[in-house]
Amino acid sequence: MDLGAKLRDRHVFVTGASSGLGMHFARLAAGCGALVTVGARRRERLDALVGELDALGAAEARAVDLDVTQAASVEAALAEAGRAAPLDVLVNNAGISEARPALDISEALFDGVLATNLKGVWLASTAAARTWREAGRGGTIVNVASILAFRVAGAVPAYAASKAGVVQLTSALALEWARYGIRVNALAPGYIATEMNADFFGTPAGEALVKRIPMRRLGEPSDLDGAFLLLATDASRWMTGTCVTVDGGHLSSSL
Ligand code: NAI
């Protein structure tokens, strides 16, 4: 089965696409011939990415301003994307981490992590689902969770709690929206060096962490491609409310 071909001519919206995994998912989808809309706050980066996506893909890519913590911004971004073509796939990828122990986290930082990682998923998912339901068409949502939804590490308590919330929200939305033909699944990556964490992997603690991954290496963004394409296409047509882990075995590391 050619999973990539299943994305051809689909309209895929990726949040937080100005770097890291979001940028990778946007490139992957464009390379499969999808119409890709990328949303984030750093517009200049998105505009550069759109040029690249156009060269990769069959369909014209678009960039929209998006702050996933703000309902008005999310609604405007999805409406703008929908005017170009009805949306088929929403990828809730935007996320931030605090990299601080619990006692050093301010209320504002805690709120910011939860607002981006959890509330943002809820805002974008409900905005997309409302449109799909009104149009009488289904849709597909892929939420980017993390292995920190299932186990913990030091200095990321808000992040871990937010990602556990994403997994549970995925299931709750899947339950409510299956009747509308809307599927909601999550992808839980293990550690992959991106802007979010690259500094850490240069430290002794980071190197020690890599040794605890059963496969003894960090992931590459492309290690997620199979699971991403599965969840974003009708190859997963009887899957909803689930979470697929891709982590080099990290969740199975010895306790
Ligand atoms: P990253 O920092 O490169 O990308 C995060 C993106 O989200 C950035 O483009 C950032 O601008 C965007 N963003 C942050 N706040 C936003 C907001 N309010 N509105 C719109 N966009 C916003 O980091 P990475 O690693 O690519 O993260 C992508 C997703 O993958 C995140 O949800 C992260 O939690 C998740 N993840 C990453 C892992 C890793 O090891 N890199 C492992 C597991 C999950």
Coordinates of C-alpha atoms in Angstrom, one line a residue, residues 143-150 167 186-190 224 227 231 243-247 251:
N143 CA -2.3 15.3 17.5
V144 CA 1.4 15.3 18.3
A145 CA 1.7 14.0 21.9
S146 CA 4.9 12.6 23.4
I147 CA 6.2 9.6 25.3
L148 CA 6.2 12.0 28.2
A149 CA 2.4 11.5 28.2
F150 CA 3.1 8.0 29.6
V167 CA -3.7 11.7 24.7
A186 CA -2.3 10.9 18.4
L187 CA 1.3 10.3 17.5
A188 CA 3.7 10.0 20.5
P189 CA 7.3 10.5 19.4
G190 CA 10.3 9.7 21.5
L224 CA 7.9 9.3 12.2
A227 CA 3.1 6.4 11.6
L231 CA -2.8 8.3 10.9
C243 CA -2.1 6.9 20.2
V244 CA 0.8 5.4 18.2
T245 CA 4.2 5.6 19.9
V246 CA 7.4 5.9 17.8
D247 CA 10.3 6.0 20.2
L251 CA 8.9 3.5 26.7

